[in-house]
Amino acid sequence: MESKKFLLQEKDIPTAWYNIVADMENKPLPPLDPATRQPLNPEALYPLLAEKLVQQEINMTDQWIEIPDEVRNLYKQWRPTPLVRANGLEKALDTPAHIYFKNESVSPVGSHKLNSALAQAYYCKQDGLTNITTETGAGQWGAAMAYAARAFGLELAVYMVKISYEQKPYRRSIMQTFGAQVIASPSMSTKAGRKILTENPTYMGSLGTAISEAVELALQTPNCKYVLGSVLNHVMLHQTVIGLEAEKQMEMAGEYPDVIVACFGGGSNFSGISFPFLRHNIKDGKTARIIAAEPSSCPKLTRGIFQYDFGDEVGYTPFIPMYTLGHTFAPPHIHAGGLRYHGAGSIVSQLKKDNLIEATDIKQLDAFKAAVLFANTESIIPAPESSHAIAAVIKEAEQAKIEGKQKTILFNLSGHGLIDMAAYDSYFAGDLLNYEMTDADLAKSIDTLEQII
Ligand SMILES: *Cc1c(COP(=O)(O)O)cnc(C)c1O
């Protein structure tokens, strides 16, 4: 348990986010207007998203985008976050690998999500808005957004995936503590929700449905826009503070990562930790392997197809170029709610297509087994999402042992699991299953996709 920490000071918080698109040889394909099938005019997004965020979304030229002082000052409440050498875990695995993790669980809401939530609330306030809407799966994004909305004096309505609303009541309580209104999705309050409930009255919801509802409410409410916690380019951008800090901390440790791992829902914490290092792969000839750990039950990067698809279930968003399981894919109700999303962001999808990153899939029971080992060796109870990264790291460390080779592994601990103990309870009770998707299951939703490219 004598794990060593590498700590930075307030002045070391990055002053700019890193925009990897500027350095990509093959840029992500543009989003398409579903009506015309032509590249979307960015101004078409202004009714939905804060203007500054749309500009960040489409910025392909500026490597560095300055972090506003107001946002950077709020980051100081918990940033810089620690980098930790996982000595305890290394010892338990008896591996020659050196394992480091960036601890994003120390934020006031317990996950990395606040890095983007504060930035998005700031730009919404700048746009003169009074209200914002969003969706949340397991509740981490909603909690972060509720905190950020409060910080900038905005009213927030959150559509929360119904299964999580019922399984994770305490995240709902956190959102309510910060003054947000929380609605279980699918709900009868929107056309999208009513349509889904009419077809399937017992549907327990998905991120895609909740997005449809939040978008619909934003478009119908004056002075109101929508914010999203993953998938979009500007979210990946804001999260790069994670990797930029980690870069300095790895230097303090006197090492450079050979392997970088993060769990993967829509890609924000993965992008956050990895893009600053991928920059050196692209520009300086470094060769770090970068691995996304996704759940076997929702395997968009390992088994999905690269295709234009909707970001939501009903089809309100533009067509986004992505690795997808099809927007109608309803993932099994695994406990890592934050990883239950049918697609991947367009930057990460392009990087995967160009083989600049890798992906691996992790079974639910392996994730929890890894979580318990991590808790007992590093004294932090990880979020079920983050546990997928830990399981992937353990595989790498075991491989290093077999090969008898030292390698340096860095992973992102995207959040703690203290509000997910019901999931741990189910695991200890033996109630959790592994969900393997059959090819037929996958084909069912993928085959409904229209061929656009
Ligand atoms: C939301 C969430 C994720 C998954 O989202 P990404 O955008 O893929 O990072 C992972 N871990 C935690 C703790 C989360 O809250």
Tab-separated table of N, CA and C and ligand atoms in Angstrom, residues 104-105 109-113 136-141 171 207 229-231 235-236 239 242 262-272 293 300 336-341 343 382-387 412-417 420, ligand 1:
chain	number	residue	atom	x	y	z
A	104	GLU	N	-8.714	10.686	-11.537
A	104	GLU	CA	-9.760	11.679	-11.797
A	104	GLU	C	-10.947	11.517	-10.843
A	105	SER	N	-10.857	10.552	-9.940
A	105	SER	CA	-11.988	10.329	-9.019
A	105	SER	C	-12.030	11.367	-7.908
A	109	VAL	N	-17.463	15.702	-7.833
A	109	VAL	CA	-18.549	14.768	-8.145
A	109	VAL	C	-18.031	13.346	-8.395
A	110	GLY	N	-16.741	13.140	-8.209
A	110	GLY	CA	-16.208	11.784	-8.238
A	110	GLY	C	-15.837	11.237	-9.606
A	111	SER	N	-15.833	12.075	-10.656
A	111	SER	CA	-15.414	11.578	-11.971
A	111	SER	C	-14.783	12.695	-12.794
A	112	HIS	N	-14.235	12.293	-13.961
A	112	HIS	CA	-13.601	13.245	-14.872
A	112	HIS	C	-14.609	14.190	-15.520
A	113	LYS	N	-15.898	13.876	-15.462
A	113	LYS	CA	-16.900	14.597	-16.255
A	113	LYS	C	-16.921	16.107	-16.000
A	136	THR	N	-28.357	11.761	-18.854
A	136	THR	CA	-27.307	11.080	-18.108
A	136	THR	C	-27.618	9.595	-18.056
A	137	GLY	N	-26.571	8.777	-18.109
A	137	GLY	CA	-26.760	7.330	-18.040
A	137	GLY	C	-26.707	6.916	-16.589
A	138	ALA	N	-25.513	6.608	-16.122
A	138	ALA	CA	-25.348	6.186	-14.737
A	138	ALA	C	-25.490	7.358	-13.774
A	139	GLY	N	-25.500	8.576	-14.276
A	139	GLY	CA	-25.712	9.735	-13.423
A	139	GLY	C	-24.489	10.603	-13.207
A	140	GLN	N	-23.320	10.132	-13.655
A	140	GLN	CA	-22.113	10.935	-13.419
A	140	GLN	C	-22.143	12.244	-14.188
A	141	TRP	N	-22.563	12.188	-15.446
A	141	TRP	CA	-22.594	13.420	-16.227
A	141	TRP	C	-23.636	14.388	-15.655
A	171	ARG	N	-27.289	9.153	-7.175
A	171	ARG	CA	-26.806	10.142	-8.141
A	171	ARG	C	-27.915	11.143	-8.423
A	207	LEU	N	-29.086	5.604	-23.195
A	207	LEU	CA	-28.549	6.955	-23.388
A	207	LEU	C	-29.132	7.582	-24.638
A	229	GLY	N	-22.246	15.059	-22.567
A	229	GLY	CA	-21.087	14.728	-21.742
A	229	GLY	C	-20.013	13.878	-22.382
A	230	SER	N	-20.217	13.480	-23.648
A	230	SER	CA	-19.222	12.626	-24.300
A	230	SER	C	-19.418	12.755	-25.814
A	231	VAL	N	-18.783	11.906	-26.575
A	231	VAL	CA	-18.982	11.738	-28.018
A	231	VAL	C	-18.549	12.948	-28.873
A	235	VAL	N	-16.072	17.958	-26.318
A	235	VAL	CA	-15.969	17.288	-25.012
A	235	VAL	C	-14.593	16.631	-24.878
A	236	MET	N	-14.160	15.985	-25.981
A	236	MET	CA	-12.829	15.359	-25.993
A	236	MET	C	-11.760	16.425	-25.717
A	239	GLN	N	-11.424	17.474	-22.103
A	239	GLN	CA	-10.870	16.429	-21.230
A	239	GLN	C	-9.355	16.296	-21.356
A	242	ILE	N	-6.535	16.161	-18.598
A	242	ILE	CA	-6.093	14.937	-17.900
A	242	ILE	C	-4.714	14.510	-18.406
A	262	ALA	N	-7.677	3.400	-21.201
A	262	ALA	CA	-8.824	4.034	-20.542
A	262	ALA	C	-10.076	3.268	-20.931
A	263	CYS	N	-11.094	3.328	-20.054
A	263	CYS	CA	-12.357	2.708	-20.412
A	263	CYS	C	-13.048	3.578	-21.455
A	264	PHE	N	-14.012	2.973	-22.161
A	264	PHE	CA	-14.593	3.672	-23.307
A	264	PHE	C	-16.116	3.592	-23.330
A	265	GLY	N	-16.746	4.757	-23.164
A	265	GLY	CA	-18.196	4.849	-23.329
A	265	GLY	C	-18.461	5.545	-24.655
A	266	GLY	N	-18.291	6.853	-24.672
A	266	GLY	CA	-18.348	7.606	-25.923
A	266	GLY	C	-16.963	8.116	-26.291
A	267	GLY	N	-16.028	8.021	-25.338
A	267	GLY	CA	-14.631	8.321	-25.627
A	267	GLY	C	-14.017	9.499	-24.904
A	268	SER	N	-14.727	10.130	-23.950
A	268	SER	CA	-14.172	11.386	-23.431
A	268	SER	C	-12.992	11.187	-22.475
A	269	ASN	N	-13.093	10.229	-21.546
A	269	ASN	CA	-11.932	10.090	-20.648
A	269	ASN	C	-10.776	9.417	-21.382
A	270	PHE	N	-11.119	8.558	-22.332
A	270	PHE	CA	-10.092	7.932	-23.177
A	270	PHE	C	-9.318	8.996	-23.968
A	271	SER	N	-10.051	9.903	-24.602
A	271	SER	CA	-9.409	10.975	-25.361
A	271	SER	C	-8.608	11.870	-24.435
A	272	GLY	N	-9.188	12.146	-23.265
A	272	GLY	CA	-8.548	13.059	-22.321
A	272	GLY	C	-7.179	12.576	-21.891
A	293	ALA	N	-10.797	0.366	-23.557
A	293	ALA	CA	-11.397	-0.823	-22.945
A	293	ALA	C	-12.910	-0.646	-22.907
A	300	LYS	N	-18.735	-1.465	-29.561
A	300	LYS	CA	-18.760	-0.718	-30.834
A	300	LYS	C	-17.419	-0.645	-31.536
A	336	ALA	N	-22.010	-0.914	-15.539
A	336	ALA	CA	-21.206	0.233	-15.965
A	336	ALA	C	-22.058	1.077	-16.906
A	337	GLY	N	-23.049	1.762	-16.336
A	337	GLY	CA	-24.028	2.497	-17.135
A	337	GLY	C	-23.385	3.488	-18.090
A	338	GLY	N	-22.255	4.074	-17.668
A	338	GLY	CA	-21.584	5.081	-18.493
A	338	GLY	C	-20.982	4.505	-19.765
A	339	LEU	N	-20.941	3.177	-19.882
A	339	LEU	CA	-20.347	2.582	-21.092
A	339	LEU	C	-21.415	2.040	-22.046
A	340	ARG	N	-22.702	2.264	-21.682
A	340	ARG	CA	-23.777	1.702	-22.495
A	340	ARG	C	-24.197	2.683	-23.584
A	341	TYR	N	-23.355	2.897	-24.558
A	341	TYR	CA	-23.692	3.807	-25.643
A	341	TYR	C	-23.352	3.130	-26.962
A	343	GLY	N	-22.370	4.124	-29.895
A	343	GLY	CA	-21.356	4.591	-30.839
A	343	GLY	C	-20.110	5.139	-30.173
A	382	PRO	N	-13.062	1.629	-7.291
A	382	PRO	CA	-13.224	2.254	-8.607
A	382	PRO	C	-14.663	2.190	-9.119
A	383	ALA	N	-15.024	3.129	-9.974
A	383	ALA	CA	-16.315	3.068	-10.659
A	383	ALA	C	-16.345	1.810	-11.527
A	384	PRO	N	-17.531	1.197	-11.718
A	384	PRO	CA	-17.607	0.016	-12.588
A	384	PRO	C	-17.070	0.312	-13.992
A	385	GLU	N	-17.255	1.549	-14.466
A	385	GLU	CA	-16.710	1.921	-15.786
A	385	GLU	C	-15.186	1.826	-15.767
A	386	SER	N	-14.586	2.512	-14.797
A	386	SER	CA	-13.118	2.548	-14.703
A	386	SER	C	-12.546	1.144	-14.541
A	387	SER	N	-13.326	0.255	-13.939
A	387	SER	CA	-12.852	-1.102	-13.689
A	387	SER	C	-12.573	-1.839	-14.995
A	412	ASN	N	-6.251	5.678	-16.935
A	412	ASN	CA	-7.053	6.720	-16.315
A	412	ASN	C	-8.071	6.083	-15.376
A	413	LEU	N	-8.023	6.501	-14.119
A	413	LEU	CA	-9.078	6.109	-13.184
A	413	LEU	C	-10.155	7.192	-13.300
A	414	SER	N	-11.166	6.889	-14.134
A	414	SER	CA	-12.117	7.955	-14.503
A	414	SER	C	-13.044	8.348	-13.362
A	415	GLY	N	-13.244	7.444	-12.382
A	415	GLY	CA	-14.114	7.822	-11.271
A	415	GLY	C	-14.081	6.797	-10.156
A	416	HIS	N	-14.622	7.185	-8.996
A	416	HIS	CA	-14.728	6.218	-7.902
A	416	HIS	C	-16.108	5.566	-7.913
A	417	GLY	N	-16.227	4.478	-7.161
A	417	GLY	CA	-17.472	3.712	-7.200
A	417	GLY	C	-18.292	3.807	-5.926
A	420	ASP	N	-21.782	3.452	-6.328
A	420	ASP	CA	-22.154	2.285	-7.142
A	420	ASP	C	-22.127	1.005	-6.329
B	1	LIG	C1	-19.186	8.690	-18.115
B	1	LIG	C2	-18.111	7.899	-17.567
B	1	LIG	C3	-17.356	7.058	-18.397
B	1	LIG	C4	-17.625	6.835	-19.849
B	1	LIG	O1	-17.660	7.973	-20.650
B	1	LIG	P1	-16.469	8.376	-21.628
B	1	LIG	O2	-16.985	9.572	-22.342
B	1	LIG	O3	-16.200	7.245	-22.533
B	1	LIG	O4	-15.311	8.707	-20.765
B	1	LIG	C5	-16.313	6.363	-17.815
B	1	LIG	N1	-16.038	6.456	-16.509
B	1	LIG	C6	-16.749	7.253	-15.683
B	1	LIG	C7	-16.408	7.318	-14.236
B	1	LIG	C8	-17.795	8.012	-16.191
B	1	LIG	O5	-18.485	8.803	-15.383
